[in-house]
PDB file of C-alpha atoms and ligand atoms in Angstrom:
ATOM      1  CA  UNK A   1       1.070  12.558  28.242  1.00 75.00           C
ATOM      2  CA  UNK A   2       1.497  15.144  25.867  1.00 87.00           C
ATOM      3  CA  UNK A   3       1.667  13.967  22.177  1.00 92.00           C
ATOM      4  CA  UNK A   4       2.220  15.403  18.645  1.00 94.00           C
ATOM      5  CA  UNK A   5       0.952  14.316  15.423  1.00 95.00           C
ATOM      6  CA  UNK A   6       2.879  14.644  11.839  1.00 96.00           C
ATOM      7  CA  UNK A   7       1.477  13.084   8.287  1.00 97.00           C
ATOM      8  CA  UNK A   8       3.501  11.079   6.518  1.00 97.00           C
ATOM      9  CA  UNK A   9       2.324  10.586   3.003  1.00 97.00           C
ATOM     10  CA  UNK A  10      -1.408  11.715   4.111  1.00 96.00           C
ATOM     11  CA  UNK A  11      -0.672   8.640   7.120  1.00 96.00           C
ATOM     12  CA  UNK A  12      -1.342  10.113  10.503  1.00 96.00           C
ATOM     13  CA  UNK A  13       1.310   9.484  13.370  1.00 94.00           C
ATOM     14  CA  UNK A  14       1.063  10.984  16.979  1.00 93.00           C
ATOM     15  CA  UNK A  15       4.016  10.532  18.949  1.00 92.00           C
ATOM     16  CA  UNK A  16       5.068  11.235  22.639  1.00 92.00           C
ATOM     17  CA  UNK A  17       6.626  14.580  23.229  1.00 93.00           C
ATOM     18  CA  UNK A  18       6.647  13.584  26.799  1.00 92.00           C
ATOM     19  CA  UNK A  19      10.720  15.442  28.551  1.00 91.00           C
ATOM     20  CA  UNK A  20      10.644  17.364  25.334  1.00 92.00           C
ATOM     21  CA  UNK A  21      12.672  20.929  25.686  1.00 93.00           C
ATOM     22  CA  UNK A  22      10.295  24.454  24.991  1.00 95.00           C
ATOM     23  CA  UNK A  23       9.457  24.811  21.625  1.00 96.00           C
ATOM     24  CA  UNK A  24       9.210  28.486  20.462  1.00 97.00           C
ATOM     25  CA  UNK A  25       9.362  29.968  16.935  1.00 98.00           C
ATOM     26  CA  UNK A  26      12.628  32.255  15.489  1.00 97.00           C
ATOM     27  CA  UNK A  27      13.256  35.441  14.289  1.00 97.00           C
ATOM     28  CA  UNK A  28      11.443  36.555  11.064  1.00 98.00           C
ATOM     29  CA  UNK A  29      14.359  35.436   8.540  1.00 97.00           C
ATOM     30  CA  UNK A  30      14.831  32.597   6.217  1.00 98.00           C
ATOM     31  CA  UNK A  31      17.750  31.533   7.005  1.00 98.00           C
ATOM     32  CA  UNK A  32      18.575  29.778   3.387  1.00 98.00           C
ATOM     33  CA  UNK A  33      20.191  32.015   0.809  1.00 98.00           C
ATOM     34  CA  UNK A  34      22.196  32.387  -2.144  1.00 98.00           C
ATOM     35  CA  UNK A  35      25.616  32.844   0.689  1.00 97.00           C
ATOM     36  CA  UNK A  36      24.452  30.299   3.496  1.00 98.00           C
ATOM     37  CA  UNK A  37      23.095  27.513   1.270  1.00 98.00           C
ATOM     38  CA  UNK A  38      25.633  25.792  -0.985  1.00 98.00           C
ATOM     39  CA  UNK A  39      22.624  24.529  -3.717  1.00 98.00           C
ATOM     40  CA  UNK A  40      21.318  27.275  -4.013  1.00 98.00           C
ATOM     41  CA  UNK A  41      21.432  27.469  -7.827  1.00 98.00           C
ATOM     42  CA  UNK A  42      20.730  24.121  -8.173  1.00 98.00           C
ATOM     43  CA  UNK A  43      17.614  23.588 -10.468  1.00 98.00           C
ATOM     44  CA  UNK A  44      15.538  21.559  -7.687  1.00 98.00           C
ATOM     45  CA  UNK A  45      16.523  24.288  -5.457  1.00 98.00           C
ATOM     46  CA  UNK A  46      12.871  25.816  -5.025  1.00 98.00           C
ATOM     47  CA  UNK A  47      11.982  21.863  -3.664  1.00 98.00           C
ATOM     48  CA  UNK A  48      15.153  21.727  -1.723  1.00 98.00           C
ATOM     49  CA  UNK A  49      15.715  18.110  -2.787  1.00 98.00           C
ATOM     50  CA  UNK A  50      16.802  15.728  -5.827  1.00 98.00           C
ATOM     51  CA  UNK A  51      17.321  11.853  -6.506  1.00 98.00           C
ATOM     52  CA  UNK A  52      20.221  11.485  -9.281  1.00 98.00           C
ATOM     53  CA  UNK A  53      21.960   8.211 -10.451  1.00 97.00           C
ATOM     54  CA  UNK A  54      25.266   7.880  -9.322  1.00 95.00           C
ATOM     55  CA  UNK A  55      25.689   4.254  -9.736  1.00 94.00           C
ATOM     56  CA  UNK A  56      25.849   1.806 -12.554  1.00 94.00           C
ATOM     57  CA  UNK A  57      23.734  -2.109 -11.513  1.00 96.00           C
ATOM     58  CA  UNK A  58      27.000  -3.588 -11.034  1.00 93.00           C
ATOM     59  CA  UNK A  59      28.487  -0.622  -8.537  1.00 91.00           C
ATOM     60  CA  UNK A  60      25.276  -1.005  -6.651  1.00 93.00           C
ATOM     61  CA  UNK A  61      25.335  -4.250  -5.981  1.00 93.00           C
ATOM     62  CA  UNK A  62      28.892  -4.617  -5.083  1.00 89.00           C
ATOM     63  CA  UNK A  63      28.121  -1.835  -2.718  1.00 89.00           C
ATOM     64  CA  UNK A  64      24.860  -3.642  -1.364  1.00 93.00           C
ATOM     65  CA  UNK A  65      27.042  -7.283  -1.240  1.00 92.00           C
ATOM     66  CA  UNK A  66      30.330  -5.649   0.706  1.00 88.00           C
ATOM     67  CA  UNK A  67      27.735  -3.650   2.947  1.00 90.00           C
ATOM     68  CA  UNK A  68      25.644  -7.414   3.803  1.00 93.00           C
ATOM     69  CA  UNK A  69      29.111  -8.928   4.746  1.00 90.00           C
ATOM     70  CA  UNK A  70      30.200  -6.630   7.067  1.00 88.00           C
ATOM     71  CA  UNK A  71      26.721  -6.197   8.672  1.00 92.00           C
ATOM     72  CA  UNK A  72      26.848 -10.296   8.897  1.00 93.00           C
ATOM     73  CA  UNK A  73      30.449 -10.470  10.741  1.00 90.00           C
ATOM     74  CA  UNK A  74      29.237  -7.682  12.895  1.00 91.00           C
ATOM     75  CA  UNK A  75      26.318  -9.984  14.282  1.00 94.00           C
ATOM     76  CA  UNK A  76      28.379 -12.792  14.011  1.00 94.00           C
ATOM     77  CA  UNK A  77      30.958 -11.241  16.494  1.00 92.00           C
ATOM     78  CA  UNK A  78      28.511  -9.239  18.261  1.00 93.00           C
ATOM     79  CA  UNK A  79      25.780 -11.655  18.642  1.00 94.00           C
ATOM     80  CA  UNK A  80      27.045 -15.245  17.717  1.00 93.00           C
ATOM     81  CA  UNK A  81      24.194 -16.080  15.815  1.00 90.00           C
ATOM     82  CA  UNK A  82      24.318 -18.373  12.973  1.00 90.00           C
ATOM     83  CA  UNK A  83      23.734 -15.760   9.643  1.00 93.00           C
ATOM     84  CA  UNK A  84      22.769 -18.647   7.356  1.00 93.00           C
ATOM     85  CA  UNK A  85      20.651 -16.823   4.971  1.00 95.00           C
ATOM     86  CA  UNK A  86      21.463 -13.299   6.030  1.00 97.00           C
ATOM     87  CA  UNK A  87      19.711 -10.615   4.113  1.00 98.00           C
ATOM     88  CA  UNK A  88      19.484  -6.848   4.863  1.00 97.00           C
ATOM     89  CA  UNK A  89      16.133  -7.195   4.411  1.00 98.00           C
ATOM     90  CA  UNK A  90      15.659  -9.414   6.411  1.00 98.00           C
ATOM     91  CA  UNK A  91      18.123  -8.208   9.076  1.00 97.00           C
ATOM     92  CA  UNK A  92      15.036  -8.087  11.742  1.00 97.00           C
ATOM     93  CA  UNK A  93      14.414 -11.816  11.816  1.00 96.00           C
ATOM     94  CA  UNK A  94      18.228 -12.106  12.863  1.00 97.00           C
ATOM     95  CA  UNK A  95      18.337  -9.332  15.050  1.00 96.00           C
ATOM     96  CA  UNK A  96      15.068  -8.742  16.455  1.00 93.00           C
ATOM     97  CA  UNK A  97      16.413  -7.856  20.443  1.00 93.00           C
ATOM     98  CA  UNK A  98      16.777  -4.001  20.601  1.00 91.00           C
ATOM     99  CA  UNK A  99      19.399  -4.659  23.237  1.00 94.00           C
ATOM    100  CA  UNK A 100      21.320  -6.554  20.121  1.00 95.00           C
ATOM    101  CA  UNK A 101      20.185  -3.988  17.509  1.00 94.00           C
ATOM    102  CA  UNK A 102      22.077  -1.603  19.675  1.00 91.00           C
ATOM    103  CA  UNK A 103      25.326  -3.781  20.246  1.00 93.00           C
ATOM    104  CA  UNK A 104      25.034  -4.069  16.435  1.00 93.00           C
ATOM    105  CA  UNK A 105      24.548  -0.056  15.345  1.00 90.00           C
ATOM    106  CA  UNK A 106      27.394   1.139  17.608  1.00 88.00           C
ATOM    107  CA  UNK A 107      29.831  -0.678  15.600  1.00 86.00           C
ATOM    108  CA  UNK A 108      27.862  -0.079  12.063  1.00 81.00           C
ATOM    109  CA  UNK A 109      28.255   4.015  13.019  1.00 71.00           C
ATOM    110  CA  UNK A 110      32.456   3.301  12.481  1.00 66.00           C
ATOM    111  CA  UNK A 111      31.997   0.810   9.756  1.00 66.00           C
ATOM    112  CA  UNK A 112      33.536   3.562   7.136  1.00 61.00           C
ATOM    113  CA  UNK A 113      36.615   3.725   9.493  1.00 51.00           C
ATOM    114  CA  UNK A 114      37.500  -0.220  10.228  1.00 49.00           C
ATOM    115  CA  UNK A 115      36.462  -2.796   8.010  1.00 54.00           C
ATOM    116  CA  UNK A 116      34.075  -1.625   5.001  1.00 60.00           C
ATOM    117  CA  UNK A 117      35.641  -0.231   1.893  1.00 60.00           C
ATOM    118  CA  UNK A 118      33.169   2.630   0.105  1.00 66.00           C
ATOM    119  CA  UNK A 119      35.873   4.670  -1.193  1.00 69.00           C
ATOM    120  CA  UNK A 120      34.057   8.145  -0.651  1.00 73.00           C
ATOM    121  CA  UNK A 121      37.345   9.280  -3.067  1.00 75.00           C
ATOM    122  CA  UNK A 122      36.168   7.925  -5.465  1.00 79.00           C
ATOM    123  CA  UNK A 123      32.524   8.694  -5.124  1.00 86.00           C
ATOM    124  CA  UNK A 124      33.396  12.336  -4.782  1.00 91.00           C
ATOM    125  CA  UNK A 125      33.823  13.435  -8.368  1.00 94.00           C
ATOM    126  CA  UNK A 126      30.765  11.566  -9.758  1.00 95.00           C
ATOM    127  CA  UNK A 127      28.977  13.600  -6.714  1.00 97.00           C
ATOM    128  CA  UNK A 128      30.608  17.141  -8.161  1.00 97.00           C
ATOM    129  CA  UNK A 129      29.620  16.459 -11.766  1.00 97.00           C
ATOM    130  CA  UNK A 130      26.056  16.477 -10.501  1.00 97.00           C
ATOM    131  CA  UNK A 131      26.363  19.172  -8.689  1.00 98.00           C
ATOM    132  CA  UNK A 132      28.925  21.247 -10.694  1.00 98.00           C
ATOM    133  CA  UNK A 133      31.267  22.563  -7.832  1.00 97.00           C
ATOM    134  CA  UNK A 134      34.149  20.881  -5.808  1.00 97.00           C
ATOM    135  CA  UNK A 135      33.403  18.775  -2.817  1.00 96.00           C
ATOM    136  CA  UNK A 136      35.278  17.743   0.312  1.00 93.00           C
ATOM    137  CA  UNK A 137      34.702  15.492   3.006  1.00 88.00           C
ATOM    138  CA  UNK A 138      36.904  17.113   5.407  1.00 88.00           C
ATOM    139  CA  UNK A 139      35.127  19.476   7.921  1.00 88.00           C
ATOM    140  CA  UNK A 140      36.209  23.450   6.887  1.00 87.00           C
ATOM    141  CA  UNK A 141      35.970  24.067  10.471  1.00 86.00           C
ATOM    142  CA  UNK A 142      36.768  21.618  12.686  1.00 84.00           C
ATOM    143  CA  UNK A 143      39.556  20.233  10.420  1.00 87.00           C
ATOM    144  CA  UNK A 144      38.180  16.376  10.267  1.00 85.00           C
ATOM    145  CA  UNK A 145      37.166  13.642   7.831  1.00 82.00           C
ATOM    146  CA  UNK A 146      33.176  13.338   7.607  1.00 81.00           C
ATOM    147  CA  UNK A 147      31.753   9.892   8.923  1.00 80.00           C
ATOM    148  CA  UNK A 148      29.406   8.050   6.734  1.00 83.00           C
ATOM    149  CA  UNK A 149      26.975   6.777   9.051  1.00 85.00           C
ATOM    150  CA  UNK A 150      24.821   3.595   8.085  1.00 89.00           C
ATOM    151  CA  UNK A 151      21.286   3.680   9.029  1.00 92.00           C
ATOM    152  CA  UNK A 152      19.440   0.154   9.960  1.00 95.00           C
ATOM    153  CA  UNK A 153      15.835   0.640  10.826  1.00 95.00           C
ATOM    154  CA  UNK A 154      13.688  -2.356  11.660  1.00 96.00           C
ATOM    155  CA  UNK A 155      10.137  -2.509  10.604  1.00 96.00           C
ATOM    156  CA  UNK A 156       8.037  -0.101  12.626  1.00 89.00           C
ATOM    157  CA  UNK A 157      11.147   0.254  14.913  1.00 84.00           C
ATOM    158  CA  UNK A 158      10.747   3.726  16.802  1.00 77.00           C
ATOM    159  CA  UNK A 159      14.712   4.614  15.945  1.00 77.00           C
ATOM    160  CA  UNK A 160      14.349   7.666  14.211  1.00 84.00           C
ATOM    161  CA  UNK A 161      15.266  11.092  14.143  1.00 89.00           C
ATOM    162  CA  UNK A 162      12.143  13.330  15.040  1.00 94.00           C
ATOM    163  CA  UNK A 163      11.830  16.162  12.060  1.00 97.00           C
ATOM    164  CA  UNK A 164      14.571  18.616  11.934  1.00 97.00           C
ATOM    165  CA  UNK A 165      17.431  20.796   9.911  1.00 98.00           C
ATOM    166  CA  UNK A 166      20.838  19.875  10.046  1.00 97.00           C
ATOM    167  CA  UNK A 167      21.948  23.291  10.416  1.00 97.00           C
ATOM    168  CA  UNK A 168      20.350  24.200  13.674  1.00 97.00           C
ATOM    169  CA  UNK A 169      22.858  22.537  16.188  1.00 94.00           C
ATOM    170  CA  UNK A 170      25.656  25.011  14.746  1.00 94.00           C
ATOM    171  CA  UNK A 171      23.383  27.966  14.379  1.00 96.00           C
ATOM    172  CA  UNK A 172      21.965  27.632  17.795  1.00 95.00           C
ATOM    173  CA  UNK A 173      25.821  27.297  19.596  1.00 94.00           C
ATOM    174  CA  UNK A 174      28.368  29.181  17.291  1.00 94.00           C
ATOM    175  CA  UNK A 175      25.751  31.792  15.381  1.00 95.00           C
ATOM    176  CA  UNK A 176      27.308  29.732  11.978  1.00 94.00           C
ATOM    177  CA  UNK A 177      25.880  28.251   9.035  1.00 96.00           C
ATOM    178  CA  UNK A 178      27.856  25.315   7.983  1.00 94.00           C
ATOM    179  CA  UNK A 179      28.039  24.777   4.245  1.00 96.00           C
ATOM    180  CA  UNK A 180      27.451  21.173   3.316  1.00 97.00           C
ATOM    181  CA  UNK A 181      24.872  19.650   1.431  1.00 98.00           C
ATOM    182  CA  UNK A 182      23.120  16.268   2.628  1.00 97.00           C
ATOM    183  CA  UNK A 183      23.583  12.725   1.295  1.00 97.00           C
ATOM    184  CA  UNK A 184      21.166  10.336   1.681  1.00 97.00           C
ATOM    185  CA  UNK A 185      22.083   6.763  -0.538  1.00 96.00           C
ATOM    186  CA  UNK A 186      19.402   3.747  -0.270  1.00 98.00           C
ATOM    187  CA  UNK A 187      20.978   0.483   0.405  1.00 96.00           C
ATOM    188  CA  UNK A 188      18.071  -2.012   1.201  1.00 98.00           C
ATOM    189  CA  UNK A 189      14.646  -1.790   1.668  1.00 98.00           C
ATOM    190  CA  UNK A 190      13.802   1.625   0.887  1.00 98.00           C
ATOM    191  CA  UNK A 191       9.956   1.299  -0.809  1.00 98.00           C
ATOM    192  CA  UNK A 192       7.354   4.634  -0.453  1.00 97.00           C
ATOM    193  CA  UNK A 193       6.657   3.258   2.852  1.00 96.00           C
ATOM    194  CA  UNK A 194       9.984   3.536   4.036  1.00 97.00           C
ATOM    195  CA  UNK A 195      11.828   6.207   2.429  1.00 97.00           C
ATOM    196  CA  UNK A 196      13.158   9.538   4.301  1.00 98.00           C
ATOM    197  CA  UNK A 197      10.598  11.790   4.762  1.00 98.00           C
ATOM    198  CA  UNK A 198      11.162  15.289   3.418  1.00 98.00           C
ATOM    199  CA  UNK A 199       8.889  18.654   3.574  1.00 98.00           C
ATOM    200  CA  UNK A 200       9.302  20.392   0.165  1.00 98.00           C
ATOM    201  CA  UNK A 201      10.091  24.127   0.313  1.00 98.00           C
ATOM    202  CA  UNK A 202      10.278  24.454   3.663  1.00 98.00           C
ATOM    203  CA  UNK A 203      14.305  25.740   3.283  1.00 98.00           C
ATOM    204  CA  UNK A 204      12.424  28.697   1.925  1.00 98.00           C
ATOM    205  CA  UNK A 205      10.483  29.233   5.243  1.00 98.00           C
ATOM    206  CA  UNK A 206      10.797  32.282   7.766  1.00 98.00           C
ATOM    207  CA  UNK A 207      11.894  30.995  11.336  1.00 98.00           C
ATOM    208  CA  UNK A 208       9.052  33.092  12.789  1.00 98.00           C
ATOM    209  CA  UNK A 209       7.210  30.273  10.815  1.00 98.00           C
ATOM    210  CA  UNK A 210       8.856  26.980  12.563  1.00 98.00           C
ATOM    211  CA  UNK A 211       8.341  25.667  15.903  1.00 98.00           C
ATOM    212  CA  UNK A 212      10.755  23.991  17.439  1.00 97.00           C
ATOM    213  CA  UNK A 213      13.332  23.518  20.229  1.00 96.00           C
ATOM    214  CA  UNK A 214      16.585  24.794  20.818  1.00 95.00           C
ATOM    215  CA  UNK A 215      18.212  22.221  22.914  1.00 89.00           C
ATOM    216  CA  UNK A 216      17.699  18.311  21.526  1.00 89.00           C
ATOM    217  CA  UNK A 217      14.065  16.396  21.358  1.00 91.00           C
ATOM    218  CA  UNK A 218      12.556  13.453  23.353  1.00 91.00           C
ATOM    219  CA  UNK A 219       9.960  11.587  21.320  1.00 90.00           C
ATOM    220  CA  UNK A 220       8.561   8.315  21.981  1.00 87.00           C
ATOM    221  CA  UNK A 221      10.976   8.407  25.018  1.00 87.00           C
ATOM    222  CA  UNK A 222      14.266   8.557  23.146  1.00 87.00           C
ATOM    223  CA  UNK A 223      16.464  11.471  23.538  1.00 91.00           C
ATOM    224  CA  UNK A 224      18.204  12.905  20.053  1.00 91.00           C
ATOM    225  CA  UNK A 225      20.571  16.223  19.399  1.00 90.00           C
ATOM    226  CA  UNK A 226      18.702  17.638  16.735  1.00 93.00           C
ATOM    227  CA  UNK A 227      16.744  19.646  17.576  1.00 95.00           C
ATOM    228  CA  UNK A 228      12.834  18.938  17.171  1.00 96.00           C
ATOM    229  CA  UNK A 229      10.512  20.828  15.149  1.00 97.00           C
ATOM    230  CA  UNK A 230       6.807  20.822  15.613  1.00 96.00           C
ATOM    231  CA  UNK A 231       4.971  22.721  13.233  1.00 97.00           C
ATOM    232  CA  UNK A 232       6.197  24.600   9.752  1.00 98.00           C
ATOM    233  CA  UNK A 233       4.049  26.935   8.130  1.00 97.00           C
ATOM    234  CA  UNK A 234       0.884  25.901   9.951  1.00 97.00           C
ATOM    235  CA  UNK A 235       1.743  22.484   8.765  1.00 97.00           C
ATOM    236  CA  UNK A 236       2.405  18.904  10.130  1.00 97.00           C
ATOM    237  CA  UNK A 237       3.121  17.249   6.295  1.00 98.00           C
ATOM    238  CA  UNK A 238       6.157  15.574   5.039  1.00 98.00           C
ATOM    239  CA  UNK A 239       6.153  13.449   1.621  1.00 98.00           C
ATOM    240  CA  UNK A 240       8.523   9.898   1.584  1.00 98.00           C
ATOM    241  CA  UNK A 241      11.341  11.151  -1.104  1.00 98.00           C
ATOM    242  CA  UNK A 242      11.595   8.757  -4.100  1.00 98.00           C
ATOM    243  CA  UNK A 243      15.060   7.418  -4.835  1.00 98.00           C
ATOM    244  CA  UNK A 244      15.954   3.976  -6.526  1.00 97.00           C
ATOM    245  CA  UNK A 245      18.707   1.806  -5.870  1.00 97.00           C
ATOM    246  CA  UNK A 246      21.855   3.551  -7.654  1.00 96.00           C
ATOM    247  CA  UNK A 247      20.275   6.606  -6.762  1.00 98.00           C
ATOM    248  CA  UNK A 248      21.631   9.062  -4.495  1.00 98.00           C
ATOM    249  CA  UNK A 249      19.488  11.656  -2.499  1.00 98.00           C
ATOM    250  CA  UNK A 250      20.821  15.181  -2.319  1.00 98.00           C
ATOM    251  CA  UNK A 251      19.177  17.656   0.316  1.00 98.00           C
ATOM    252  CA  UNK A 252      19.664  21.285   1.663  1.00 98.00           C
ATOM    253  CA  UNK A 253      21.267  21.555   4.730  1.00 98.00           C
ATOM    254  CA  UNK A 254      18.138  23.743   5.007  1.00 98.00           C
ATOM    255  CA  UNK A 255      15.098  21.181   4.444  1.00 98.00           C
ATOM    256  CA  UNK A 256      13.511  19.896   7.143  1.00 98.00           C
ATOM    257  CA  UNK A 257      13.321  16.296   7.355  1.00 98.00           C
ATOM    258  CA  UNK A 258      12.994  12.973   9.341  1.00 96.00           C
ATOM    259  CA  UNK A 259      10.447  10.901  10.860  1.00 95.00           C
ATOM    260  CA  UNK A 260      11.994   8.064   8.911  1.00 95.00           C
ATOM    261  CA  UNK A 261       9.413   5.661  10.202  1.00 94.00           C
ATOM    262  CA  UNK A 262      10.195   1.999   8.622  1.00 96.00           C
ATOM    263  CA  UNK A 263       6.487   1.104   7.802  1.00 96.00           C
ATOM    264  CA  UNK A 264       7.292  -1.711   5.533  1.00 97.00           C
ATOM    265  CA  UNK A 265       5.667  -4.916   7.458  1.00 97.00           C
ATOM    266  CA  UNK A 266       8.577  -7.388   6.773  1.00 98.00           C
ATOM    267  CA  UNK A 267      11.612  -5.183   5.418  1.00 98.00           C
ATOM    268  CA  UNK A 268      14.319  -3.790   7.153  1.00 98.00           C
ATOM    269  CA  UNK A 269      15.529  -0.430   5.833  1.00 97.00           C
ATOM    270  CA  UNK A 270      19.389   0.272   5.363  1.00 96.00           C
ATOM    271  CA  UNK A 271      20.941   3.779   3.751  1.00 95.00           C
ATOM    272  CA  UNK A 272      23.480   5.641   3.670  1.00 93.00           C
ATOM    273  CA  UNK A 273      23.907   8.750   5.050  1.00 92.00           C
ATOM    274  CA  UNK A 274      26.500  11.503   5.366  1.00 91.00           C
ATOM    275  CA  UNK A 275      27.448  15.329   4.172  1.00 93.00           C
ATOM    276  CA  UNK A 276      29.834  17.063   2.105  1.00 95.00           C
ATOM    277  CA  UNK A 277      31.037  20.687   2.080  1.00 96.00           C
ATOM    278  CA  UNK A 278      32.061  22.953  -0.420  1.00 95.00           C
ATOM    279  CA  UNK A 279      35.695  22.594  -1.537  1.00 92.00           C
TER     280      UNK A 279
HETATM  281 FE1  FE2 B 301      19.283  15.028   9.285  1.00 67.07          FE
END
């Protein structure tokens, strides 16, 4: 079966590549530039990514608490299990099916849109004064709100996104650079063995550099839309981002990122995660 190996953190992982598309490199271009990438002249530019506070304690943990009850009433409608005790962290021991992980993540992908109350409003202008221009979450193009989509990944779950840019999808179909900038906000359970895994610089790459696909990814079996990238520069390496509770993790639309393996032993990982385009 053939198999590909990434580092995490110096940690070697080989996964199955087994129904994966033809990977092939790009043109000789770096696609990344002062008109295509909306943080571009932001000072971590050059690294692609930053962690900023965002949140006081108290904001954080009334996010964390409203974010625990509506997980719990999910599992309690989904699932009618008794949540006595219900932790994020310890999500796993309550749900530890996948075929109940699943029932539970297709209603946690609308959570934003039914019963959980992050008022992205709100959260907008403290994200502008970091970044010193105007922010939207409405879609230029396709005229709609942005979904903020609520990652929970069990302990050495295989539910991840294999490594990829954001961009590629609408480069690959419509010849278009989208210009949003990525949002990545830890909830629960994000340590240096569970954090998003990011490659540093590697916005700043050529395409004749990066392998990849150009139509989705199978690894491990699971099929995903990005698509997949093998290789960057010769290189296999991604480093776990740090970012602290009340900490919010900006990212080029650029960077390639992913293998988000949870490899805490006992700690399920929740975060945040959603874009935001220029205004
Ligand atoms: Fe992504």
């Amino acid at each position: 079966m053939p198999t590909t190996d990434f580092a995490i953190n110096g940690k070697t992982y080989a996964v199955s590549i087994d129904g994966c598309p033809e990977f092939r490199t790009g043109k000789d271009i770096v696609l990344s530039n002062a008109d295509t990438d909306i943080v571009y002249n932001q000072p971590w530019y050059k690294k692609g990514y930053t962690s900023e506070r965002f949140l006081s304690n108290e904001e954080f943990a009334y996010l964390k608490t409203g974010l625990t009850a509506s997980v719990k009433k999910i599992i309690t409608e989904e699932l009618g299990l008794d949540t006595e005790g219900f932790t994020l962290e310890k999500y796993h021991h309550f749900v530890s099916e996948n075929q109940d992980h699943y029932k539970v993540v297709s209603r946690t992908r609308d959570l934003f849109s039914a019963d959980f109350n992050f008022p992205i409003e709100e959260m907008i202008p403290k994200f502008e004064k970091l970044l010193g221009f105007s922010l939207t979450d409405m879609d230029p193009k396709l005229k709609e709100k942005l979904h903020i989509i609520v990652r929970i990944n069990r302990p050495k779950s295989n539910d991840y996104n294999p490594p990829h840019k954001d961009i590629y999808e609408e480069v690959d179909k419509n010849d278009y650079i989208p210009p949003f900038v990525n949002l990545w906000i830890p909830i629960a359970g994000v340590t240096e063995n569970s954090s998003l895994p990011m490659v540093p610089g590697s916005h700043q790459l050529s395409e004749a550099e990066i392998v990849r696909t150009y139509d989705g990814g199978v690894v491990e079996g699971n099929t995903y839309r990005v698509r997949m990238i093998k290789e960057w520069g010769g290189s296999h390496d991604l480093e776990r981002a740090e970012v602290k509770d009340g900490e919010v993790l900006f990212f080029s639309s650029h960077l390639i990122h992913g293998m988000a393996i949870n490899a805490e032993e006992d700690l399920t990982r929740v975060a945040l995660e959603f874009r935001l385009f220029k205004a």
